[in-house]
CSV table of C-alpha atoms in Angstrom, one decimal:
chain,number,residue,atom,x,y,z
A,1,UNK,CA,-69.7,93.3,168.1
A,2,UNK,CA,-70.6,96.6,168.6
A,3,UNK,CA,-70.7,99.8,166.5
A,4,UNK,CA,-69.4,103.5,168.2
A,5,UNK,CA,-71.2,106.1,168.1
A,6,UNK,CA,-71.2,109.8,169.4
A,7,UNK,CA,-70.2,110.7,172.8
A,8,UNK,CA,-68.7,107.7,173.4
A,9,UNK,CA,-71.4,105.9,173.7
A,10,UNK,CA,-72.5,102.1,171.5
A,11,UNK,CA,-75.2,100.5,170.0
A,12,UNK,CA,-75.1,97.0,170.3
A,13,UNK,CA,-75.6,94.8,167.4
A,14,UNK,CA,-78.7,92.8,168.1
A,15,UNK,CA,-78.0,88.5,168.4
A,16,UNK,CA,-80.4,86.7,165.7
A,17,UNK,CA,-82.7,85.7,168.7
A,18,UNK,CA,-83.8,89.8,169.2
A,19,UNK,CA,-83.3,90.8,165.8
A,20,UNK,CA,-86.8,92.2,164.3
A,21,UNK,CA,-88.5,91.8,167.4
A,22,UNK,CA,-90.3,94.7,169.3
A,23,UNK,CA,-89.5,95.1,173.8
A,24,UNK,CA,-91.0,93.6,175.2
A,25,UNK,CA,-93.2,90.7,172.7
A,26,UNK,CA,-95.6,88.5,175.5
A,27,UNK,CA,-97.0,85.6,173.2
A,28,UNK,CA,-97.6,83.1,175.4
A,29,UNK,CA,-100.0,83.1,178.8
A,30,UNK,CA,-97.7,83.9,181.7
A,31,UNK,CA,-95.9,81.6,182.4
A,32,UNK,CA,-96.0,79.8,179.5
A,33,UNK,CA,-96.2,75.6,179.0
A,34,UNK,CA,-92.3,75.5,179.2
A,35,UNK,CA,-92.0,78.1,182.4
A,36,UNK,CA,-94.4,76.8,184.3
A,37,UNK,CA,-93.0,73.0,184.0
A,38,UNK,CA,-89.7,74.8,185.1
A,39,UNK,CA,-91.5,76.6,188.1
A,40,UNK,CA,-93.2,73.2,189.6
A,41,UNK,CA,-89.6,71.5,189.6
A,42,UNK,CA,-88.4,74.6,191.1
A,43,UNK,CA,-91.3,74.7,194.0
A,44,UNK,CA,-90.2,70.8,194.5
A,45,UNK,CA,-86.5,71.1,195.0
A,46,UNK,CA,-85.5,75.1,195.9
A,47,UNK,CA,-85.5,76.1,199.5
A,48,UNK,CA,-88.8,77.5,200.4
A,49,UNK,CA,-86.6,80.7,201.5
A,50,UNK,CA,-87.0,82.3,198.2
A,51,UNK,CA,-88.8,85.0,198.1
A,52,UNK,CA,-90.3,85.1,193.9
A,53,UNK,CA,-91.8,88.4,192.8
A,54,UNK,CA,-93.9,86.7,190.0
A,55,UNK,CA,-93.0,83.3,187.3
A,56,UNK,CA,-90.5,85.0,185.6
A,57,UNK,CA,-88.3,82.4,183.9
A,58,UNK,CA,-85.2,83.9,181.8
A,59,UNK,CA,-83.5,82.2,179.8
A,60,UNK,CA,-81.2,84.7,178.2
A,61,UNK,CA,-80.8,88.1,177.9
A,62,UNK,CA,-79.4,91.1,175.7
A,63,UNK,CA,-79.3,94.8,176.7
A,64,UNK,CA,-82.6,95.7,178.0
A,65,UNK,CA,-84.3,92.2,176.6
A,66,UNK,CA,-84.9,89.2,178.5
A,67,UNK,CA,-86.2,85.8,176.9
A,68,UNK,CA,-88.1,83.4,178.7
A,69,UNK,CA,-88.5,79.9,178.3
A,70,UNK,CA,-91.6,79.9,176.2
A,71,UNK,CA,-89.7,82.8,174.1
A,72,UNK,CA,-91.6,85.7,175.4
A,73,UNK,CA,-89.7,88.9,175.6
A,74,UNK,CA,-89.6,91.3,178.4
A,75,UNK,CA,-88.4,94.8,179.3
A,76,UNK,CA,-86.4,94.3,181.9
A,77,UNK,CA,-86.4,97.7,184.6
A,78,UNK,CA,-84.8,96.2,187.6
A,79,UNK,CA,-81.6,94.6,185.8
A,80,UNK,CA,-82.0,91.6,187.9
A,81,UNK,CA,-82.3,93.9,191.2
A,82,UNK,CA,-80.4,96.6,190.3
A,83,UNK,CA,-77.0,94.4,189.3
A,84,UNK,CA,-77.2,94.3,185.4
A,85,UNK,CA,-75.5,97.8,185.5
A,86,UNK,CA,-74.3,97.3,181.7
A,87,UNK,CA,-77.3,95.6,180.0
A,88,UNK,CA,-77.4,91.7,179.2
A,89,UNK,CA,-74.3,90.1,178.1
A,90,UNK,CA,-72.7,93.8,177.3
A,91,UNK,CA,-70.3,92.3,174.6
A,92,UNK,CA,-67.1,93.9,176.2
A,93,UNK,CA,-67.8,92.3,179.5
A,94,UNK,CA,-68.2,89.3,177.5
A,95,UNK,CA,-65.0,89.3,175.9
A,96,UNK,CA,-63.2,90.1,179.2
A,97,UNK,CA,-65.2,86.9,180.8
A,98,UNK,CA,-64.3,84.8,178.1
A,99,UNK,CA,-60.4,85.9,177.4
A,100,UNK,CA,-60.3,85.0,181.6
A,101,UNK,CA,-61.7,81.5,181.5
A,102,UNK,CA,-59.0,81.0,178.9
A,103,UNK,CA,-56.2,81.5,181.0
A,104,UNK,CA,-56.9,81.3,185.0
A,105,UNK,CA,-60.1,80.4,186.5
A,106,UNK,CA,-59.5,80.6,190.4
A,107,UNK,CA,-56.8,80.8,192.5
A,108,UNK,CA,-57.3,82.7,195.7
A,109,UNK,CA,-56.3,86.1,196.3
A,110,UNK,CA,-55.8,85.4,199.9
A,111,UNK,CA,-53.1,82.9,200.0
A,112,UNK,CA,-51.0,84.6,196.8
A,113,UNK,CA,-50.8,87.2,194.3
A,114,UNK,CA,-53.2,87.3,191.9
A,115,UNK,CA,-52.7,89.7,189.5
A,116,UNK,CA,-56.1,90.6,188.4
A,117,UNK,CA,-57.2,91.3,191.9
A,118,UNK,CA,-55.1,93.9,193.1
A,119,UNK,CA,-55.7,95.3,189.2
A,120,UNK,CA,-59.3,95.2,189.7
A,121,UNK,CA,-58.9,96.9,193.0
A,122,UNK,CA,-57.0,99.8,191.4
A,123,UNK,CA,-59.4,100.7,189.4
A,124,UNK,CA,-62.1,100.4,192.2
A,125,UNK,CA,-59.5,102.8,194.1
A,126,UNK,CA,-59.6,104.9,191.6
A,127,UNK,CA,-62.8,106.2,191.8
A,128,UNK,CA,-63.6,106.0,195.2
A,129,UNK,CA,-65.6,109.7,197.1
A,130,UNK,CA,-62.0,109.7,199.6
A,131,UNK,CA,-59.7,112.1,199.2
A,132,UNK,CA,-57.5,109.9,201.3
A,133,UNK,CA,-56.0,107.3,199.9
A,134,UNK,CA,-57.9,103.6,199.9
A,135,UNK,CA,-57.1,100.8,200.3
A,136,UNK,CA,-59.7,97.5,199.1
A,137,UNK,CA,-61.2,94.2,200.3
A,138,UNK,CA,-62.7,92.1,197.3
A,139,UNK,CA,-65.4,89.6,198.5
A,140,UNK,CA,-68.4,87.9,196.7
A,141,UNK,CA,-71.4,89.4,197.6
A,142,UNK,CA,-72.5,92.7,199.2
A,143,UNK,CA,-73.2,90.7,202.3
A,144,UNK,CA,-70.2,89.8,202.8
A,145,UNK,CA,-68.8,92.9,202.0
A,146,UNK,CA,-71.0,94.4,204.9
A,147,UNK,CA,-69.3,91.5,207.3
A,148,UNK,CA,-65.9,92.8,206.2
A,149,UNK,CA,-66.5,96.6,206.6
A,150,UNK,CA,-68.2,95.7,210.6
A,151,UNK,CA,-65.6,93.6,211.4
A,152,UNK,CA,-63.4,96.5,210.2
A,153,UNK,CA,-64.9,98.9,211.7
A,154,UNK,CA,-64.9,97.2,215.3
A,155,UNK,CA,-61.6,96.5,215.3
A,156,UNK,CA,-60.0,99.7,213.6
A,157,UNK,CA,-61.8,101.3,216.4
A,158,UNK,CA,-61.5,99.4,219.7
A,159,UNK,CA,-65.2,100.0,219.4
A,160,UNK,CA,-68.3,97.4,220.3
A,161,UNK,CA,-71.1,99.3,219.3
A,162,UNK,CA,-72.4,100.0,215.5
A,163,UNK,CA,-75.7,102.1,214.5
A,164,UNK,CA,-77.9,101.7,211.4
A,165,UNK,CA,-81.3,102.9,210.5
A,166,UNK,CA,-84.6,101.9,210.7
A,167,UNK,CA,-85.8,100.8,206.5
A,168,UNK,CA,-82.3,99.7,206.1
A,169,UNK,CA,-81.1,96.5,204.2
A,170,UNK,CA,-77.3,95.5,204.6
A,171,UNK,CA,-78.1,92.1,203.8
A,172,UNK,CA,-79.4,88.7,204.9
A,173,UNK,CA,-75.7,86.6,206.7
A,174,UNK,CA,-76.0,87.2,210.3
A,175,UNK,CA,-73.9,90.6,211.0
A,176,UNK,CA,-75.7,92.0,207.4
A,177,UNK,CA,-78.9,90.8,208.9
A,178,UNK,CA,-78.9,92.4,212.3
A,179,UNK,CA,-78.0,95.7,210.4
A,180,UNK,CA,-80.7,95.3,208.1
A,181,UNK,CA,-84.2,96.7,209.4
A,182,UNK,CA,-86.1,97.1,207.0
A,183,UNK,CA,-88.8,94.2,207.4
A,184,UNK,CA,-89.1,92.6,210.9
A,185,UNK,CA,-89.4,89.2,208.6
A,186,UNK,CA,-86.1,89.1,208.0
A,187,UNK,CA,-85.2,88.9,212.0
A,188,UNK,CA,-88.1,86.4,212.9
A,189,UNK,CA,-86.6,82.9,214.1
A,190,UNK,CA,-82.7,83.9,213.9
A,191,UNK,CA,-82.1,85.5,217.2
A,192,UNK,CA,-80.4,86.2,219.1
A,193,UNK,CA,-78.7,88.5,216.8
A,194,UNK,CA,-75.9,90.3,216.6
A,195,UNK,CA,-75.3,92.5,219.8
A,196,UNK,CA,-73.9,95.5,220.0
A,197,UNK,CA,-76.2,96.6,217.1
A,198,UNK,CA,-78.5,99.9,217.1
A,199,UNK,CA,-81.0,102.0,215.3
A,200,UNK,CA,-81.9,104.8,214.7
A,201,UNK,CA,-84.8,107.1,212.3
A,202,UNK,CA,-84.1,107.3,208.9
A,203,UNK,CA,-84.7,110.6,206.9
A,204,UNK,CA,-88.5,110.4,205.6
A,205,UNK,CA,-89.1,107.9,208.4
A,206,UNK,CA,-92.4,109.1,208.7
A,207,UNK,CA,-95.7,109.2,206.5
A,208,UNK,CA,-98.4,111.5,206.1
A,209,UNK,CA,-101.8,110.2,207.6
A,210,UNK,CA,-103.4,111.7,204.3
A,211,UNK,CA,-101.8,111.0,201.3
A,212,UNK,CA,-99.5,108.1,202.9
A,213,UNK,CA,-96.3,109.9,201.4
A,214,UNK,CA,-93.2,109.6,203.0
A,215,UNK,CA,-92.3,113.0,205.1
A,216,UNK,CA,-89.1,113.9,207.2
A,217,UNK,CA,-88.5,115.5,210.2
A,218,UNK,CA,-85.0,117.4,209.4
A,219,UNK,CA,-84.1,117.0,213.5
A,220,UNK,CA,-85.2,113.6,214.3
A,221,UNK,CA,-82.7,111.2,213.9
A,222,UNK,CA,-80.4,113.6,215.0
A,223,UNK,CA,-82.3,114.4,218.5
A,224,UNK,CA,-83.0,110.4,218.5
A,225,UNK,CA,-79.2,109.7,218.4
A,226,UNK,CA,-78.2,112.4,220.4
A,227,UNK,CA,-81.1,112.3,223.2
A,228,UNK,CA,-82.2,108.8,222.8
A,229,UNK,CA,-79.6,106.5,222.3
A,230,UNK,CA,-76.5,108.4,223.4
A,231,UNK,CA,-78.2,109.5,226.5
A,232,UNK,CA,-79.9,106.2,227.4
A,233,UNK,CA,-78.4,103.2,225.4
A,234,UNK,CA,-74.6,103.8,224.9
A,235,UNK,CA,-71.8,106.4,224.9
A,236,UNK,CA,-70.9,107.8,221.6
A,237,UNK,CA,-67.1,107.1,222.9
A,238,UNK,CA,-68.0,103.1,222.1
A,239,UNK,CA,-69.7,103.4,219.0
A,240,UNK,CA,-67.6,102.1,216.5
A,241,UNK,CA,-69.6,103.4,213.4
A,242,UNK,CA,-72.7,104.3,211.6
A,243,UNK,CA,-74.0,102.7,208.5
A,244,UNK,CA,-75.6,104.5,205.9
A,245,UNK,CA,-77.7,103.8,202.8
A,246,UNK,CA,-76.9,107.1,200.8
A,247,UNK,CA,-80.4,106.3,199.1
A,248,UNK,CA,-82.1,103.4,201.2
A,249,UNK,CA,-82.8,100.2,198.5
A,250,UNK,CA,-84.9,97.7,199.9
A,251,UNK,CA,-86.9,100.3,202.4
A,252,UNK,CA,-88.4,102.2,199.5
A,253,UNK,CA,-85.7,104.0,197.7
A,254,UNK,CA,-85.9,106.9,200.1
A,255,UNK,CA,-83.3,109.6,199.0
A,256,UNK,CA,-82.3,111.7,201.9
A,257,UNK,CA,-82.5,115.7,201.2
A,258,UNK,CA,-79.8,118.3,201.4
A,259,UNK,CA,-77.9,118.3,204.2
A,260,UNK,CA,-78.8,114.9,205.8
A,261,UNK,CA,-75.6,113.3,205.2
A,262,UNK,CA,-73.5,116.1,206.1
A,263,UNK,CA,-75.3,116.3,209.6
A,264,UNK,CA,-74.5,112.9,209.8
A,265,UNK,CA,-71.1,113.7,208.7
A,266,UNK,CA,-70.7,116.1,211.3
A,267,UNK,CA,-71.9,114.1,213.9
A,268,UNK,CA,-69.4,111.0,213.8
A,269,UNK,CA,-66.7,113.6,213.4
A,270,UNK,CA,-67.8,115.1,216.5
A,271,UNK,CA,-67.5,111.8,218.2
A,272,UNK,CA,-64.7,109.6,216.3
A,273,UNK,CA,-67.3,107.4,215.0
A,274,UNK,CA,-67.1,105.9,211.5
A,275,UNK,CA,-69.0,106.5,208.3
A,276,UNK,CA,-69.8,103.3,206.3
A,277,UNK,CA,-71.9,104.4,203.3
A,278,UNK,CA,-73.7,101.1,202.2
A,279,UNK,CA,-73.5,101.4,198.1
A,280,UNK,CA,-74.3,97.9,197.2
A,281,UNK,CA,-77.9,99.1,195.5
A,282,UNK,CA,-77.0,102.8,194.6
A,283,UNK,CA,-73.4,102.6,193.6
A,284,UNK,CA,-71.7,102.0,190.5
A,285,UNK,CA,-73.5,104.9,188.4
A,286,UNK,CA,-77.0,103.9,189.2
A,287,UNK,CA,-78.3,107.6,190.5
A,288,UNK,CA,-76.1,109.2,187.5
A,289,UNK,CA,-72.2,109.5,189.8
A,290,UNK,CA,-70.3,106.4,190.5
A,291,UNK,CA,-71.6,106.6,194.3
A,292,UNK,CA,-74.4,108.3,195.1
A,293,UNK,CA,-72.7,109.9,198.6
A,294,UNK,CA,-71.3,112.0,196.1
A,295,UNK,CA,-74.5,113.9,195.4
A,296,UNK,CA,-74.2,114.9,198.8
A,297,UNK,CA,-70.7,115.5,199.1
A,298,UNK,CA,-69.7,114.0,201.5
A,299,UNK,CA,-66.8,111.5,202.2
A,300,UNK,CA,-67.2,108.3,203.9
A,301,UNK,CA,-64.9,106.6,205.8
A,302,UNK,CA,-65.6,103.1,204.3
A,303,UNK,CA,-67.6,102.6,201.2
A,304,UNK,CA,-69.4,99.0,199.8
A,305,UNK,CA,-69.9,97.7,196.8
A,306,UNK,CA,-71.3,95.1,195.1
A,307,UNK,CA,-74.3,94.7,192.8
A,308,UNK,CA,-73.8,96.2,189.5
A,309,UNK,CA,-70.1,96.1,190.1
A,310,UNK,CA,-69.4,93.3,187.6
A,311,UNK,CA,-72.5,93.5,185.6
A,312,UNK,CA,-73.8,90.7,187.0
A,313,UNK,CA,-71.2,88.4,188.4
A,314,UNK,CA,-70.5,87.9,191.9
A,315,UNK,CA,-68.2,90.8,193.4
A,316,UNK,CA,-68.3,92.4,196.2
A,317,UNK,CA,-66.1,95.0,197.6
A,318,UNK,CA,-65.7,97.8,200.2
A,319,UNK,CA,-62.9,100.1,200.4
A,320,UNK,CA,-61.6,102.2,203.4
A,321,UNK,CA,-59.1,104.8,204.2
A,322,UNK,CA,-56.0,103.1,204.1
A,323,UNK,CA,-55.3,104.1,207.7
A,324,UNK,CA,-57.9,101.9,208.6
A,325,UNK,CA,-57.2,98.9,206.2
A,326,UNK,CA,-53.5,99.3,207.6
A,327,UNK,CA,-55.0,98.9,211.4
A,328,UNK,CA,-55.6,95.0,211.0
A,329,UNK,CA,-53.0,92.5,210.9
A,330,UNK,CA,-52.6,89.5,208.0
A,331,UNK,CA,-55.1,87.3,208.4
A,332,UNK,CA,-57.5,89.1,210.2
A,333,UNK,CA,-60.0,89.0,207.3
A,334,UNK,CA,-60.2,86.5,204.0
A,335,UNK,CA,-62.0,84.8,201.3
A,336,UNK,CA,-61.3,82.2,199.2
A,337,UNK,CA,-63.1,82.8,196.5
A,338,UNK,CA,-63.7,86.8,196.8
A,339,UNK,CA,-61.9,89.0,194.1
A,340,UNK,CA,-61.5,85.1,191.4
A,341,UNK,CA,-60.3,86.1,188.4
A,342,UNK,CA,-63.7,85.5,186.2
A,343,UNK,CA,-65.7,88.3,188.8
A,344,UNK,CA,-62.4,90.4,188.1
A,345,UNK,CA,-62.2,90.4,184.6
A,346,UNK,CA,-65.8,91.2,184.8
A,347,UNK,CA,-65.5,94.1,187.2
A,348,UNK,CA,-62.6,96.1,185.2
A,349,UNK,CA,-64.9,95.7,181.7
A,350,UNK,CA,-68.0,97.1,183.9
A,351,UNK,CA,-65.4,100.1,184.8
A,352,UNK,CA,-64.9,101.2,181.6
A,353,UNK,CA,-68.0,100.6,180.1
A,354,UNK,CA,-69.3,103.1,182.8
A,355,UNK,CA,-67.0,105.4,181.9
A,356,UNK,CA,-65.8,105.3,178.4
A,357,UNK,CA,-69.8,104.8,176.8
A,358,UNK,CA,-70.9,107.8,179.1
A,359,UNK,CA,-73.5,105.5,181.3
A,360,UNK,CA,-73.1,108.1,184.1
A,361,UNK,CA,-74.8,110.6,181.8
A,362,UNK,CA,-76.6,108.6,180.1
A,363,UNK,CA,-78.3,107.8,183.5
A,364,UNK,CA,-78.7,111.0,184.4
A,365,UNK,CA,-81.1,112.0,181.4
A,366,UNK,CA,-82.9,109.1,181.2
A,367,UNK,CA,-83.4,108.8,184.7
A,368,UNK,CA,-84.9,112.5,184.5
A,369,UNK,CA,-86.9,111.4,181.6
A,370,UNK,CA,-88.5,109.2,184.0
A,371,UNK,CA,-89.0,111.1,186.7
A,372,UNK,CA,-91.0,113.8,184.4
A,373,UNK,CA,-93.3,110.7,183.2
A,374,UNK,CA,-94.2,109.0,186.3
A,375,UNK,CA,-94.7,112.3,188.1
A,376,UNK,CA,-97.2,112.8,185.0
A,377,UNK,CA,-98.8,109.7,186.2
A,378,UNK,CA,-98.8,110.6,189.5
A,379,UNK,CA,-101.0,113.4,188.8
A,380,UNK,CA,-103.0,111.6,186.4
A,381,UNK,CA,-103.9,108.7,189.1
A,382,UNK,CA,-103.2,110.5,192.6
A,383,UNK,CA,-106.0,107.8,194.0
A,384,UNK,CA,-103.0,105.4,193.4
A,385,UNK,CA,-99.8,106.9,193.3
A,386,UNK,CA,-98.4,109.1,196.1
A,387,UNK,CA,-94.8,109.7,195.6
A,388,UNK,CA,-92.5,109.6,193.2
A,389,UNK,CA,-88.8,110.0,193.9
A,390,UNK,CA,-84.7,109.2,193.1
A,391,UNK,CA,-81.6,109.9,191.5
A,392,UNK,CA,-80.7,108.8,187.9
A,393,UNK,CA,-82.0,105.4,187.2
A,394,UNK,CA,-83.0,104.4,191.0
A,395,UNK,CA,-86.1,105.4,190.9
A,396,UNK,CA,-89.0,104.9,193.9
A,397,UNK,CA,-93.0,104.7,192.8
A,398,UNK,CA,-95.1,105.3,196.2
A,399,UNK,CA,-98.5,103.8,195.8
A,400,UNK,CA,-100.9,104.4,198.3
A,401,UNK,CA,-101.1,100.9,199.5
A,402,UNK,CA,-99.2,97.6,199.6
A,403,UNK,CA,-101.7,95.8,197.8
A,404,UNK,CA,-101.7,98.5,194.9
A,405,UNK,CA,-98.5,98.3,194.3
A,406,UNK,CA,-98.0,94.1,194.3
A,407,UNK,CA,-101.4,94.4,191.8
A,408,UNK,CA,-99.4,97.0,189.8
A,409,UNK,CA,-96.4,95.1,189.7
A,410,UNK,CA,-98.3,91.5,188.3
A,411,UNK,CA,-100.0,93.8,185.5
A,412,UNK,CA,-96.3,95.4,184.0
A,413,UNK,CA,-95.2,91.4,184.4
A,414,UNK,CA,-98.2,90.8,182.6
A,415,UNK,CA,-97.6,93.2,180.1
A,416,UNK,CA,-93.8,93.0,179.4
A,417,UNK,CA,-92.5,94.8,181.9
A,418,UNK,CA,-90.2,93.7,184.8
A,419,UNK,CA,-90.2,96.1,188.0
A,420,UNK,CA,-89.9,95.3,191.7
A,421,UNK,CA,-91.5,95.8,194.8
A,422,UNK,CA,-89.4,97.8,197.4
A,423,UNK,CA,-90.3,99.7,200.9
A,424,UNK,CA,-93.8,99.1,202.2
A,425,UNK,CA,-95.8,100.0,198.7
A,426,UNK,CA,-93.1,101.2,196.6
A,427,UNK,CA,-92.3,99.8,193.0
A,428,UNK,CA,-88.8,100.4,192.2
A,429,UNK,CA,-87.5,101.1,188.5
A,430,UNK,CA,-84.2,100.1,188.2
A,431,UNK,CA,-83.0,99.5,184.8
A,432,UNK,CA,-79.8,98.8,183.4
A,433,UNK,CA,-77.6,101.8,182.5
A,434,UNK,CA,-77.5,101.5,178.4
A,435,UNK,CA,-81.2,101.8,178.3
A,436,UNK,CA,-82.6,104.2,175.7
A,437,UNK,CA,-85.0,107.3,175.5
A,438,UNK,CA,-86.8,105.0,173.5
A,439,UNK,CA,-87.0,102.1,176.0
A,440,UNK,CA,-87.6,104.0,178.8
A,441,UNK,CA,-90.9,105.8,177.2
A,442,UNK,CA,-92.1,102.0,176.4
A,443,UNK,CA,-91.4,101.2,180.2
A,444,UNK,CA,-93.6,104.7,180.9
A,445,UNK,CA,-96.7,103.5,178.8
A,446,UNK,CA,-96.3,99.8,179.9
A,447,UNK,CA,-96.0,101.0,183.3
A,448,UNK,CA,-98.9,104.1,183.4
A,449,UNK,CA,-101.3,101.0,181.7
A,450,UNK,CA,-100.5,98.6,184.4
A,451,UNK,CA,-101.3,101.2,187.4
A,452,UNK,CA,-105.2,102.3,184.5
A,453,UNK,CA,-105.5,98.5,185.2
């Protein structure tokens, strides 16, 4: 149940769990009795390819709140990376989850007509940074959604050859992998990858040798694709298409400045090459628009998705000008479970949440709210902190080292607070979009008392 107020926004009525407890409310040592039983059968049985920030073990959750086992509360500011766009359990996409598993659980969307799929995809349409019409692929993970647009992309073209940057992260299957440069970890023991793959600087690829802050060259990735790789490694006449982070996620939550995109812009329409802007960490309202190419404005050729798309179920999506989608025949590209009705239902709810309880605003001022605090800090602790930087609520803390940062990131866990490592020695702050002035001024004191130590 929840109770409207002014502009459009809601409070949420708290579940008898929350109710009269403070964010967060750490009672227990960390983990608790009851976690840390859960965590050794975990360490027995789980694939040793995990990679756990800290022994967090939730049990359930509720706006900003999540409840471990031992019934400590915790503030949760990376909305289980980025994906809880709409809090815990938002009660609408509740309802929409629940009404679905009342009347068709799966049937897959590509064999037959599932109604909810091409519905959810209209309203995905809808909102898209094209002024061309779109047309959309459902899938159930951004991975996968990274396959699609590359297997899209090579054969809408004719094209071999794809581009991505050096800090990027596209994901961990094997096309989404090769893509992804962010950590050479993620590469060691799979190869050979993918071929036909390149890459190229980043904006703020490099760092100062003082203060360790990222800094950008405004020229070089464009001499490096120019005068490196289009005069050395390949003709731009067989590269198929460049993928783009609009704000990298995993490398550090690097935000390009003005202008980047629309030299990149410029460049693949110089040379018939293919935008794919990667929004699977920055889209659906996080940095304050529903994509955050749209800061930039610029328009991509194909856009993904995924993430906070369904408020924390699995969809996955990318769209692309129709012209393109139109270019493959039936059966060129599938899923049997991408685009099930339950995702769906949850996807359309997340929509209008975002839109109709102003969460694109709503993340704009809190995110700026943010910004002015930790750049506070930053000044306050400069020994520690070197950067501070994003859009809306994807927000990037540069520490000065790698090791100040993971210490940093145990004490907020410590303390009630969830944040994530990112980049080399970032700490991300990702919250879900509902949160509060009041919440996010908790997160700054939990946060400024965890980097005082």
């Amino acid at each position: 149940m929840t109770a409207t107020i002014s502009p459009g926004k809601s409070v949420q009525v708290r579940p008898d769990w929350l109710a009269d407890r403070p964010l967060p409310d750490v009672r227990t040592a960390l983990p608790g009795p009851l976690s840390a039983a859960i965590v050794e059968r975990d360490l027995a049985i789980t694939s040793r390819s995990l990679p756990r920030a800290y022994p967090l073990v939730p049990q359930r959750g509720h706006g900003l709140a999540i409840e471990d086992a031992d019934g400590n509360l915790f503030l949760d500011f990376n909305a289980g990376i980025a994906v809880n766009s709409t809090g815990h359990c938002h009660p609408r996409v509740v309802e929409a989850v629940k009404q679905q598993t009342e009347t068709l659980l799966h049937y897959s969307a590509s064999d037959f007509y599932l109604p909810i799929y091409s519905e959810m995809c209209s309203a995905l349409a809808a909102t898209a940074p094209m002024s061309d019409p779109v047309r959309v692929f459902l899938s159930n993970s951004g991975a996968e959604a990274v396959e699609g647009a590359l297997k899209l992309a090579r054969y809408s073209t004719g094209r071999p050859y794809v581009i991505s940057f050096f800090g990027a992260f596209h994901g961990r299957s094997m096309g989404a992998v090769t893509l992804t440069a962010s950590k050479a970890k993620y590469h060691k023991g799979f190869g050979p990858l993918l071929p036909g793959v390149l890459h190229a600087p980043y904006a703020f690829n490099g760092r100062d040798p003082i203060t360790g802050a990222p800094v950008h060259d405004e020229d070089a990735t464009f001499d490096y694709l120019e005068n490196t790789l289009f005069r050395y490694q390949v003709s731009p006449s067989e590269v198929a298409a460049i993928f783009v982070e609009p704000i990298q996620g995993e490398g550090g939550y690097l935000v390009p400045p003005a202008g980047w995109m629309t030299r990149l812009r410029e460049l693949c329409d110089r040379h018939g090459i293919l935008l794919v802007a990667d929004e699977v960490q920055s889209g659906a309202g996080r940095t304050g628009k529903m994509w955050a190419i749209e800061h930039q404005d610029v328009e991509p050729d194909v856009l993904i998705s995924a993430k906070g798309l369904a408020s924390g179920l699995p969809l996955g999506a990318f769209m692309a000008r129709a012209e393109l989608m139109e270019s493959w025949p039936a059966g060129a590209h599938g899923s049997t479970y991408g685009g099930s009705p339950i995702p769906c239902a949850a996807g359309l709810a997340t929509l209008e949440v975002i839109q109709e309880e102003g969460l694109l605003a709503n993340a704009d001022t809190i995110g700026k709210q943010l910004m002015t605090g930790l750049r506070e800090l930053q000044q306050k602790f400069p020994e520690q902190i070197v950067d501070v930087r994003g859009l809306g609520l994807m927000i990037g803390v540069e520490f000065r080292t790698a090791e100040q940062a993971a210490e940093v990131q145990q004490r907020a866990f410590e303390r009630g607070l969830l944040v994530l490592e990112c980049g080399e020695s970032s700490i991300r702050m990702s919250p879900p979009l509902v949160v509060s002035a009041a919440e996010a001024q908790t997160a700054l004191e939990l946060f400024g008392a965890a980097v005082a130590g």
